[in-house]
XYZ file of C-alpha atoms in Angstrom:
732
model
C 156.619 158.657 44.871
C 154.483 160.763 42.319
C 151.197 162.509 41.951
C 148.282 162.326 39.868
C 146.137 164.818 38.617
C 142.972 165.306 40.892
C 140.516 162.513 40.568
C 136.946 162.990 39.436
C 134.251 163.582 42.155
C 132.935 159.997 42.207
C 130.338 158.525 44.843
C 130.529 158.285 48.462
C 128.806 154.718 48.252
C 129.536 152.023 48.143
C 132.402 152.026 50.561
C 135.614 150.488 49.268
C 136.823 150.257 45.676
C 134.256 149.699 42.877
C 135.128 148.958 39.383
C 132.361 149.657 36.782
C 134.060 148.654 33.493
C 136.036 152.081 32.946
C 137.295 153.018 36.003
C 137.049 152.433 39.868
C 135.376 154.410 42.445
C 137.261 154.631 45.970
C 135.529 155.665 48.974
C 136.595 155.862 52.586
C 134.984 156.772 55.701
C 137.239 158.973 58.092
C 135.008 161.154 60.015
C 138.024 163.094 61.672
C 140.416 163.227 59.127
C 141.786 166.553 57.417
C 142.747 165.161 54.391
C 143.088 161.503 52.565
C 145.388 160.265 50.193
C 144.883 157.264 47.719
C 148.012 155.549 47.158
C 148.438 153.460 43.840
C 151.365 151.056 43.701
C 152.620 149.689 40.336
C 154.310 146.276 39.296
C 157.433 147.503 40.777
C 156.059 148.606 43.928
C 156.425 152.486 43.065
C 153.786 154.507 44.895
C 151.672 157.413 43.329
C 149.632 159.437 45.665
C 146.300 160.786 44.615
C 144.453 163.350 46.943
C 140.655 162.590 47.698
C 139.043 166.035 47.596
C 135.637 165.069 47.732
C 133.899 164.460 51.116
C 130.131 163.587 51.746
C 129.094 162.952 55.365
C 132.659 162.154 56.374
C 133.203 159.720 53.460
C 136.286 160.798 51.115
C 135.709 159.408 47.425
C 136.843 160.066 43.951
C 136.840 158.170 40.840
C 139.664 157.196 38.717
C 139.499 156.180 34.807
C 141.521 153.340 33.717
C 142.133 151.903 37.108
C 140.564 148.585 37.397
C 141.086 144.863 38.821
C 144.438 143.729 39.882
C 145.324 147.572 41.094
C 147.347 147.700 44.287
C 146.387 150.499 46.535
C 146.147 151.886 49.997
C 145.487 155.034 52.132
C 147.278 157.784 53.663
C 145.255 159.462 56.177
C 146.033 162.982 57.787
C 144.792 164.414 60.795
C 145.715 165.229 64.354
C 147.852 162.741 66.540
C 146.305 163.226 70.061
C 146.197 159.969 71.672
C 144.797 161.935 74.830
C 141.715 162.801 72.698
C 141.628 159.251 70.940
C 143.053 160.553 67.565
C 146.041 158.843 66.174
C 146.189 159.822 62.867
C 149.568 159.590 61.076
C 150.010 159.955 57.278
C 153.484 158.217 57.517
C 151.676 154.962 57.784
C 149.812 153.298 54.712
C 146.810 151.733 55.624
C 144.461 148.870 54.210
C 140.908 149.638 52.925
C 138.599 148.264 55.589
C 136.307 147.044 52.483
C 139.075 145.657 50.403
C 138.122 142.512 48.670
C 141.495 141.069 48.610
C 144.914 141.870 49.978
C 148.459 141.416 48.499
C 151.816 141.161 50.617
C 153.014 140.177 53.755
C 152.907 142.122 57.243
C 156.221 142.305 58.889
C 156.135 143.928 62.359
C 159.137 145.951 61.796
C 159.300 149.450 64.001
C 158.005 151.806 61.183
C 154.636 150.158 61.527
C 153.921 151.435 64.765
C 152.284 154.752 64.873
C 153.945 155.995 68.132
C 157.573 157.095 68.456
C 158.112 154.858 71.307
C 155.335 155.597 73.724
C 152.101 154.701 72.700
C 150.403 157.023 75.000
C 152.254 159.789 74.189
C 152.062 162.467 71.651
C 154.835 161.926 69.560
C 154.030 160.039 66.123
C 156.494 157.953 64.527
C 157.443 159.443 61.024
C 159.024 156.370 59.183
C 157.038 155.223 56.547
C 155.535 151.970 56.858
C 154.508 150.912 53.208
C 157.438 148.675 52.720
C 156.063 146.310 55.730
C 152.457 146.179 55.222
C 150.107 144.468 52.602
C 148.416 146.516 49.839
C 144.472 146.355 49.228
C 143.497 144.967 45.825
C 140.904 146.380 43.261
C 138.644 142.983 42.730
C 136.026 142.308 40.059
C 135.321 138.486 39.881
C 133.039 137.333 37.527
C 132.842 133.649 39.092
C 130.733 131.104 37.000
C 128.751 129.906 39.622
C 126.252 128.004 37.264
C 123.717 125.922 38.908
C 125.210 126.455 42.655
C 122.565 125.695 45.161
C 122.733 126.050 49.119
C 121.947 122.448 50.385
C 119.353 124.705 53.172
C 119.634 121.812 55.713
C 117.304 122.405 58.238
C 118.844 122.946 61.760
C 117.416 119.788 63.140
C 119.252 117.802 60.680
C 122.346 119.488 60.767
C 125.547 117.780 61.905
C 128.541 120.459 62.032
C 132.151 119.637 61.434
C 134.797 122.387 62.618
C 137.973 122.505 60.465
C 141.154 124.377 59.435
C 141.314 125.057 55.756
C 145.091 124.471 56.078
C 145.045 121.916 58.752
C 142.446 119.731 57.299
C 144.360 118.786 54.036
C 148.269 119.840 54.668
C 148.815 115.943 55.288
C 146.373 114.451 53.135
C 147.945 111.835 50.864
C 144.963 112.045 48.436
C 145.181 115.795 47.634
C 147.807 116.472 45.437
C 150.872 118.336 47.153
C 150.534 122.026 45.428
C 146.719 121.770 46.409
C 147.344 120.845 50.389
C 146.362 123.324 52.829
C 144.323 125.600 50.550
C 140.974 126.412 49.607
C 141.633 124.366 46.317
C 142.471 121.459 48.767
C 139.299 121.577 50.606
C 137.660 121.307 47.444
C 139.159 118.393 45.972
C 137.141 115.226 45.876
C 139.361 113.294 48.343
C 138.683 115.948 51.163
C 135.139 115.791 50.202
C 134.659 112.475 50.105
C 135.878 112.137 53.786
C 133.077 114.721 54.785
C 130.221 112.959 52.743
C 131.250 109.628 54.105
C 130.978 110.726 57.833
C 127.611 112.114 56.753
C 128.166 115.906 58.124
C 126.021 118.356 56.491
C 128.110 121.651 57.360
C 131.581 122.687 57.780
C 132.646 125.180 60.154
C 135.660 127.037 59.064
C 137.986 128.661 61.421
C 138.464 132.153 60.132
C 139.341 132.660 56.791
C 138.771 136.472 56.402
C 142.583 138.027 56.111
C 144.402 138.077 59.412
C 147.915 138.784 60.387
C 150.355 137.320 63.142
C 150.579 139.278 66.411
C 154.243 140.909 66.765
C 154.459 139.101 70.075
C 153.928 135.844 68.447
C 156.140 136.407 65.589
C 158.941 137.455 68.239
C 158.625 133.782 69.510
C 159.269 132.512 65.912
C 155.576 131.404 65.851
C 152.589 132.145 63.662
C 148.932 132.907 64.390
C 147.700 129.331 62.947
C 144.004 129.843 63.931
C 143.078 133.307 62.212
C 141.559 134.845 65.371
C 143.536 138.284 64.262
C 141.581 139.696 61.613
C 142.615 142.713 59.597
C 140.566 142.519 56.279
C 136.685 141.608 56.968
C 135.825 141.395 53.093
C 139.033 139.414 52.013
C 139.634 135.629 51.973
C 142.840 134.991 53.534
C 145.427 135.167 50.594
C 147.806 132.391 52.098
C 144.956 129.882 51.502
C 145.201 130.027 47.805
C 147.024 127.569 45.960
C 147.709 130.162 43.135
C 148.995 133.643 44.374
C 146.564 136.214 43.660
C 143.421 133.711 43.153
C 142.179 133.645 46.637
C 138.514 135.189 45.900
C 138.034 132.639 43.012
C 139.557 129.710 44.500
C 137.136 130.289 48.052
C 134.156 130.445 45.414
C 135.238 127.260 43.691
C 135.575 125.422 47.288
C 132.039 126.678 48.272
C 130.706 125.369 44.898
C 132.299 122.209 45.300
C 131.095 121.657 49.074
C 127.449 122.873 47.764
C 127.758 120.240 45.304
C 128.257 117.393 47.747
C 125.519 118.576 49.834
C 127.629 120.388 52.441
C 126.953 123.820 53.826
C 129.673 126.590 54.478
C 129.743 128.283 57.852
C 132.433 130.637 58.543
C 133.977 131.558 61.988
C 133.945 135.314 62.153
C 135.926 137.728 63.990
C 134.252 141.148 64.324
C 134.917 141.704 68.092
C 138.322 143.161 67.520
C 141.117 143.675 64.735
C 144.770 142.706 64.520
C 145.945 146.306 65.711
C 145.630 145.152 69.218
C 146.099 147.479 72.069
C 147.673 150.973 71.933
C 151.269 149.662 71.494
C 149.985 147.666 68.569
C 150.700 148.454 64.727
C 148.733 150.864 62.843
C 147.379 148.860 59.812
C 144.079 150.306 58.954
C 141.167 151.290 61.538
C 143.705 153.042 63.995
C 144.906 155.325 61.343
C 141.441 155.569 59.446
C 139.259 156.708 62.561
C 140.721 155.573 65.902
C 137.720 157.089 68.011
C 135.105 155.831 65.639
C 136.243 152.247 65.162
C 137.258 151.344 68.604
C 135.751 151.715 72.089
C 138.170 153.534 74.104
C 138.059 154.078 77.897
C 136.190 157.155 78.760
C 138.613 158.177 81.520
C 141.671 157.553 79.307
C 140.991 157.417 75.300
C 144.668 156.647 74.985
C 143.749 153.128 75.978
C 141.385 150.939 74.650
C 138.285 149.011 76.296
C 139.220 145.430 76.206
C 136.353 142.823 76.368
C 138.377 140.220 73.900
C 141.613 139.743 75.447
C 143.030 140.839 72.321
C 143.943 144.381 73.187
C 140.891 146.266 71.712
C 137.160 145.899 70.891
C 135.367 147.417 68.035
C 132.525 149.740 68.598
C 129.307 148.129 67.314
C 127.510 151.241 68.886
C 128.850 153.452 66.184
C 126.714 153.545 62.683
C 129.484 152.906 60.595
C 131.361 150.358 62.335
C 127.835 148.431 62.214
C 127.425 149.007 58.826
C 130.694 147.594 58.099
C 129.659 144.446 59.996
C 126.290 143.987 58.057
C 128.037 144.866 54.676
C 130.732 142.375 55.351
C 128.008 139.839 56.411
C 126.092 140.304 53.320
C 128.866 140.366 51.078
C 130.090 136.721 52.149
C 126.394 135.714 51.811
C 125.644 137.159 48.326
C 128.885 137.104 46.630
C 130.525 134.216 48.307
C 127.796 132.056 48.903
C 128.177 131.205 52.372
C 125.300 129.485 54.319
C 125.966 130.858 58.105
C 128.245 132.342 60.361
C 129.864 131.475 64.005
C 130.388 134.882 65.720
C 133.418 134.724 67.910
C 132.977 136.168 71.427
C 129.645 137.499 70.380
C 128.985 138.952 73.910
C 131.366 141.543 72.856
C 129.430 142.858 69.821
C 126.305 142.978 71.885
C 127.744 145.059 74.714
C 125.728 148.793 75.054
C 127.968 150.718 77.581
C 129.388 147.807 79.483
C 126.791 145.387 79.733
C 125.545 142.613 77.078
C 122.134 144.164 75.872
C 119.658 141.706 74.286
C 118.008 144.924 72.808
C 121.436 146.391 71.173
C 121.787 147.677 67.723
C 123.721 144.475 66.706
C 120.537 142.152 67.151
C 118.248 144.706 65.792
C 120.052 145.004 62.627
C 120.784 141.491 62.110
C 117.293 140.321 62.733
C 115.707 142.761 60.299
C 118.028 142.216 57.496
C 116.494 140.452 54.977
C 119.693 138.653 53.846
C 121.709 138.048 57.018
C 118.482 136.927 58.914
C 118.089 133.970 56.700
C 121.444 132.298 57.177
C 122.423 130.150 60.093
C 123.657 132.286 63.002
C 125.803 130.702 65.803
C 126.903 132.685 68.866
C 130.018 132.177 70.862
C 128.130 133.509 74.021
C 130.802 134.807 75.825
C 133.458 137.293 75.968
C 136.431 137.928 78.727
C 134.720 140.891 80.306
C 132.695 141.128 83.332
C 129.056 139.489 82.856
C 130.001 138.254 79.449
C 129.328 134.539 80.007
C 125.769 134.645 78.306
C 125.151 130.859 77.193
C 121.235 130.519 77.109
C 120.763 134.442 77.076
C 121.189 135.250 73.075
C 117.396 136.142 71.661
C 115.306 133.783 69.347
C 116.932 133.288 65.811
C 120.269 132.570 67.285
C 121.768 129.456 68.097
C 124.673 128.994 70.821
C 127.933 127.144 71.156
C 126.809 125.303 74.481
C 129.534 125.645 76.596
C 127.659 124.077 79.485
C 126.838 120.979 77.232
C 130.750 120.602 76.807
C 131.614 121.140 80.445
C 128.797 118.705 81.914
C 129.641 115.768 79.459
C 133.203 116.077 80.183
C 132.790 116.339 83.893
C 130.448 113.290 83.944
C 132.810 110.999 81.766
C 135.796 112.053 83.862
C 134.039 110.745 87.101
C 133.436 114.203 88.785
C 130.588 114.225 91.602
C 128.031 115.965 89.613
C 125.301 113.444 89.350
C 122.910 113.425 86.609
C 120.476 116.116 86.755
C 122.778 118.457 84.371
C 123.589 115.651 82.224
C 119.643 115.117 81.705
C 119.085 118.687 80.437
C 122.143 118.511 78.169
C 121.152 115.427 76.643
C 117.704 116.498 75.625
C 118.446 119.982 73.920
C 118.930 121.989 77.308
C 115.664 123.301 77.913
C 116.584 125.029 80.999
C 118.602 127.202 78.813
C 116.639 127.568 75.551
C 112.807 127.012 75.993
C 111.889 129.909 78.382
C 112.276 132.540 75.255
C 110.705 130.521 72.613
C 113.880 128.695 71.052
C 113.763 124.970 70.291
C 116.469 122.413 71.143
C 118.381 123.206 67.770
C 119.424 126.697 69.549
C 122.095 124.447 71.591
C 125.128 123.502 69.418
C 126.507 120.479 71.297
C 130.267 119.952 71.461
C 132.752 118.276 73.488
C 135.973 119.247 71.628
C 136.557 122.191 69.458
C 139.641 123.918 68.237
C 140.256 125.609 71.552
C 141.342 122.968 73.997
C 142.072 119.343 73.932
C 140.685 117.073 71.306
C 138.875 113.974 72.143
C 141.995 111.610 72.345
C 143.737 114.222 74.561
C 140.641 114.638 77.016
C 141.401 110.839 78.024
C 145.300 111.371 77.826
C 145.996 114.536 80.039
C 144.763 116.179 83.065
C 147.255 119.070 82.696
C 148.181 121.447 79.733
C 151.483 120.919 78.193
C 151.917 124.157 76.029
C 155.770 124.702 76.452
C 155.998 124.870 72.743
C 153.904 128.026 72.657
C 156.765 129.879 74.458
C 154.785 131.252 77.250
C 156.294 129.080 80.093
C 152.973 127.206 79.928
C 151.006 129.881 81.465
C 148.643 130.203 78.350
C 145.333 128.032 77.618
C 142.769 126.724 80.185
C 143.960 125.005 83.515
C 140.867 123.178 84.355
C 140.085 120.887 81.420
C 137.421 118.727 82.990
C 139.516 115.607 81.499
C 140.969 112.463 82.811
C 144.183 110.826 81.832
C 142.732 107.338 82.659
C 145.726 106.895 85.618
C 148.603 107.971 83.285
C 149.829 111.349 82.174
C 150.568 111.254 78.455
C 150.902 108.503 76.106
C 151.569 104.837 77.249
C 151.839 101.277 76.024
C 149.714 99.646 78.968
C 146.963 98.015 77.258
C 144.456 98.268 79.800
C 145.071 102.149 80.127
C 144.857 102.272 76.174
C 141.709 100.314 76.054
C 139.974 102.319 78.646
C 141.057 105.569 76.877
C 139.223 104.534 73.824
C 136.236 103.498 75.539
C 136.124 107.053 77.216
C 136.525 108.558 73.576
C 133.704 106.595 72.253
C 131.549 107.333 75.201
C 131.855 111.115 74.626
C 131.287 110.444 70.940
C 128.095 108.422 71.393
C 126.879 111.052 74.141
C 127.458 113.750 71.670
C 125.769 112.478 68.410
C 122.717 110.995 70.483
C 121.762 114.090 72.277
C 119.101 116.415 70.862
C 120.376 119.414 69.397
C 122.839 120.357 66.741
C 126.145 118.165 67.414
C 129.462 119.573 66.265
C 132.665 117.408 65.696
C 135.986 118.319 65.838
C 138.147 117.777 62.459
C 140.353 114.665 63.098
C 138.584 113.447 66.523
C 137.178 110.501 64.366
C 141.064 109.925 63.377
C 142.046 109.719 67.130
C 144.284 113.238 66.408
C 146.334 114.299 69.437
C 147.931 117.432 69.949
C 150.291 116.150 72.432
C 148.628 117.812 75.545
C 148.606 121.178 73.985
C 145.312 122.804 74.755
C 146.113 126.002 72.982
C 147.833 125.174 69.836
C 146.720 128.742 68.019
C 150.335 129.415 67.154
C 151.172 125.743 66.141
C 151.230 125.590 62.435
C 152.787 122.269 62.163
C 152.052 118.605 62.728
C 150.738 119.229 66.276
C 147.769 120.922 64.680
C 147.296 119.190 61.025
C 145.084 116.469 60.669
C 147.308 112.971 60.659
C 145.716 110.849 57.900
C 148.276 108.214 58.489
C 146.366 106.923 61.225
C 143.731 105.543 59.285
C 146.138 102.509 58.892
C 145.652 101.943 62.651
C 142.808 99.181 63.164
C 141.879 101.179 66.376
C 141.243 104.332 64.214
C 139.557 102.325 61.532
C 136.991 100.939 64.115
C 136.602 104.767 65.517
C 136.123 106.106 62.142
C 133.433 103.617 61.454
C 131.639 104.091 64.564
C 131.491 107.741 64.026
C 130.276 107.016 60.502
C 127.401 104.775 62.121
C 126.446 107.124 64.483
C 125.870 109.980 62.258
C 123.851 107.571 60.050
C 121.758 106.489 63.008
C 121.175 109.955 63.891
C 120.109 110.926 60.434
C 117.565 107.995 60.311
C 116.194 108.494 63.705
C 113.513 111.055 64.174
C 113.295 111.121 67.956
C 117.174 111.958 68.021
C 116.387 115.234 66.106
C 113.130 116.672 67.390
C 112.275 120.210 66.682
C 110.785 120.581 69.965
C 111.490 119.715 73.557
C 110.252 116.750 75.309
C 107.343 117.005 77.500
C 107.975 114.202 80.031
C 104.149 113.278 79.812
C 102.407 110.316 78.273
C 101.861 109.592 74.746
C 98.409 109.367 73.615
C 97.411 105.849 73.212
C 100.523 104.650 74.138
C 99.435 102.758 77.384
C 101.205 104.902 80.010
C 104.595 105.477 78.110
C 106.061 108.953 78.113
C 107.636 110.555 75.132
C 110.675 110.831 77.711
C 111.705 109.009 80.931
C 114.640 108.900 83.013
C 115.208 105.275 84.552
C 117.664 104.206 87.161
C 119.626 101.125 87.303
C 116.701 99.103 88.637
C 114.679 99.856 85.315
C 112.018 102.068 87.398
C 111.565 105.762 86.868
C 113.854 108.012 89.021
C 112.795 109.995 92.033
C 113.379 113.629 92.822
C 115.783 112.891 95.410
C 117.878 110.744 92.977
C 117.805 113.325 90.476
C 119.667 115.532 92.698
C 122.334 113.157 94.081
C 125.683 114.273 93.401
C 127.192 110.232 93.386
C 124.619 109.018 90.990
C 126.831 107.601 88.187
C 124.129 105.698 86.088
C 121.537 107.230 84.005
C 118.972 105.642 81.661
C 117.192 107.725 78.925
C 114.048 106.142 77.426
C 113.122 108.184 74.124
C 109.754 107.242 72.604
C 109.596 107.206 68.815
C 105.972 107.402 69.078
C 105.706 110.663 70.764
C 107.191 113.183 68.368
C 104.989 116.392 68.717
C 105.732 117.832 65.698
C 104.511 117.384 62.236
C 105.913 116.887 58.786
C 105.479 119.377 56.105
C 102.057 118.170 55.077
C 100.731 118.057 58.525
C 101.323 114.411 58.869
C 102.728 112.613 62.297
C 105.959 111.845 62.653
C 106.942 108.833 64.596
C 110.191 105.890 64.491
C 112.086 103.758 66.757
C 111.950 104.110 70.501
C 115.606 103.814 72.012
C 116.900 103.278 75.700
C 120.381 104.854 76.302
C 122.085 103.838 79.385
C 125.158 105.852 80.526
C 127.245 104.530 83.249
C 130.275 106.605 84.351
C 131.189 104.522 87.412
C 134.479 103.032 88.090
C 132.888 99.242 88.742
C 130.616 97.160 86.543
C 127.055 97.337 87.127
C 123.653 95.982 85.711
C 120.726 97.482 84.450
C 117.429 96.169 84.500
C 115.767 96.260 81.274
C 112.374 97.656 81.834
C 109.311 95.751 80.091
C 105.633 97.225 79.315
C 104.753 99.717 78.497
C 108.315 100.586 77.464
C 109.214 97.470 75.335
C 108.553 93.555 74.908
C 112.329 93.348 74.263
C 115.376 95.086 73.128
C 118.183 95.233 70.290
C 121.529 96.673 71.352
C 122.723 98.808 68.460
C 125.751 100.355 70.126
C 128.006 99.105 73.311
C 131.083 101.311 73.433
C 132.884 98.389 75.291
C 133.612 97.334 71.830
C 136.311 99.083 69.860
C 133.886 99.546 66.818
C 130.803 99.746 69.239
C 128.852 96.580 68.057
C 127.814 94.167 70.695
C 129.120 90.663 70.188
C 126.969 88.209 68.428
C 124.387 86.506 70.470
C 124.412 89.212 72.922
C 122.484 91.985 71.120
C 119.004 90.983 71.964
C 118.599 90.909 75.850
C 114.924 90.545 76.964
C 112.728 93.067 78.864
C 112.954 92.279 82.643
C 116.631 91.014 82.435
C 119.782 92.563 83.893
C 122.001 93.986 81.594
C 125.774 93.774 82.270
C 127.269 97.329 81.907
C 131.052 97.705 81.850
C 132.548 100.307 83.964
C 132.680 103.693 82.076
C 130.501 102.550 79.032
C 127.381 103.655 77.126
C 124.756 101.371 75.470
C 122.365 101.912 73.208
C 119.083 99.509 72.682
C 116.284 99.951 70.272
C 113.005 99.029 72.130
C 110.919 96.392 70.470
C 107.036 96.375 70.819
C 104.547 94.254 69.285
C 101.357 96.550 69.501
C 100.096 98.885 66.904
C 101.158 102.475 67.192
C 98.327 105.007 67.818
C 97.967 107.344 64.729
C 95.457 109.675 66.296
C 96.537 113.292 66.125
C 98.148 114.386 69.049
C 96.755 117.441 71.059
C 98.792 120.491 71.372
C 101.009 120.658 74.470
C 103.232 122.863 76.113
C 106.914 121.585 76.592
C 107.910 121.254 80.174
C 111.647 121.458 80.925
C 112.885 118.633 78.870
C 110.746 116.087 80.695
C 113.076 115.918 83.654
C 111.850 116.755 87.112
C 111.508 120.601 87.813
C 114.510 121.803 89.498
C-alpha cells in the first residue's frame, strides 16, 4: 500500500467518478466522516491511498490527472464507531462508491467484511482489512454508438408486459450460442427476440439488473441470490450478466438497442427500498461505512438497529435529501444514458413512508412527479411492503400504475373454485375501477397478472396446493403458504389423462382471463411453454434448471398448442379496441344502439344479473358483454373509435352447464373465437357459429369467447361526455 501526493481540489458535483478526457474527478457524500481516503488499485491488486482533503457541504472530493476509464477504486472512510449513536465508520473496510457505473470482482462473505468485532450492537469495530473480499468500483466512460435508437413509446393501453430474468431466459435456449446464454448479449440475440416478437409482447420487465450480491446466510447454504433483490450498486449493470468480462455497460446498452429495434420497451425492476448490507449483523460494503445514519432508517429508541419495512434487514431513508438525490440520479442515469423505458419499484410502499405510515404526499412522490425525465417514462409500483399498513393496492397517486395484487388473488381464487362469487371478478375484468377510478386514474393503472417471479408459475398453480421449497434449505418455512392454487385432485405431477387435461384447461382459463381483461396484462416468462418449478414458490436462490426457461418443451404438442394460443390471444387483444380502452366502462346504454350497454353482466339464462346475484358467494358462472360501439374515447384526430363486440363466458363450476346466448339488442348471432376446452383454444368445426337464443353447452371449468354478430348499421353520431361509473357493475 502506498500514497500519492495530494490530489487537485476537484469539484463536489457530480457525485461519483467522472472522467473528462484528462483525468477523473471523485466526489463522495459522507456527512459525518472525519476523513476520506480514495483507494486506487493497479492490475496486480496493489492499493494506493489518496486522501481527499476537500469537503464542500459534506461532499469529499478531489481530481486526479491521468486517471481514466478502467481504473479500479474504492473508499476508506474515517470517523467514530459508535453504534449507539448510529455511527459505524471503520476505515479497515474498503467501500464501494454508491455512484459507481460498474463494479469488478466478487463479494466473499468472509469475517473481515463485517464491520463489528463479533457483536453488531457493541462498540468494538473489526480491524481486519476487507479489501481482499469485496468488489472494486470502476471508472467508466462509454461512448456507445446508439445510432438511430428510438424508444418504441407504446401507449399504456396497448402495452403487454413480459416479465423475464436475463440469465434464466436464455440459459437453456438452443438458438442462442453457448457463450451468450444467460447474458445481456443472449437476450439481444435474434433467437431470443424472435420469441418475444412472435408472442406479440410490447415490453420486457427485467428482474433486477443493478449490481447485487448474495446474502451471507444464503451463501452459507451453498446457494446464490438468483432473483437479484439485494442491490449494492444502483448505477451499475450486474457484471455477471456480461458475456465478456468488464463489458457489462456496453452489452447492456446493446441489448436495449436490439430490443428497441424490435419495438420492445425495456422496464427495469429496481430495488431502492433496501441494500445488500442487511441488518446490523450484515457486511459493511458501502452505505453503512460511508454514512450509516444518513442512508438508513434507524430505530429512534435504539439507533443500533434498523427500521425494517422490507423484510431484508434495513430500509433506505428516502426522507434524507442526499438519499433521495441518489435515487433520482440513478433513475435519470438509466433513462438518459442506458435508454430504458420505465421502472417497476420493488416494495414501493417502503419508499413512500414519512415517519411510519405510507404518505401520498411524501418527498418520494413529489420529486418523481416534477422530474422532467423520470415523470415521462413508465412507472410501476409494487404497492406493498412488509410493515404495518404497507398494503397500498389502489392507493398510489396518478402517474403511477400498480401491480394489482387483488387481480392476481381474485382470478386465482375464482378458477380454484373458492366461494368468492363473481362481484370482485367483475371489477378485475374491467380495469378495477373500484381501485383506480376515484382518483382520476384510468384502467391501465392496473397491471394485471396471475403469476410472476414470486410464487407458482401457471402450470404449478394447477399442479400444487402446497409449497415444496425444501431445496431452499429453510425447512420449507419460506414462501407463501396460501397460494390460491388447486391441484385438480392430485398433488404434483401425474400421468392421469383426466387430471392432465383438466390442468391444461385451467392454465388456458387463467391465461385467457388475463389477456381478455381491461388493464395492462403481464405474462411470466415460460408460462406459455408450461414451465414448472416443481412446486417451489420461492425460487429466489435457485440458479438452475428449476428457474431457467426450459425451451425443450416446445417439442411437446400440448405446449405447442399453449404457445399458439398465447400468440392468438395477444393478437386478438391488439386487434380489439374494446379490450384496450383508456376509460372505464359506464354500464349505460350506447347512444343509437337500441338499448345495448357498453358493458353488461349476464347470468346463465342470458338475462342481466340482479344486485342479489351479484353478491351471491356460490355463483360460478359469469357472462360479460363488451360493446365495440360503446368506446367513449376518441382517436388522435377526434375520430370515434369502434370495433367488434364480444361476449365472454366464464364458468368455474365443477359440472357442465349451458349459457343462453342473448338475442337482440345484443346480437343476431355469434362466432366462437375461443373455447378453452380445446388444447389450442379453437372450437371444433361446425360448432363455432351458435345462434342467438340457443343454449350454448359450457364445459365444467372453462371459458368461451364469442364475437357478436349484428346486421344493423352502427350509429356514428358523436357520443355525449359521460362520467364513468364503477366499471358498469352494480354499485356495492
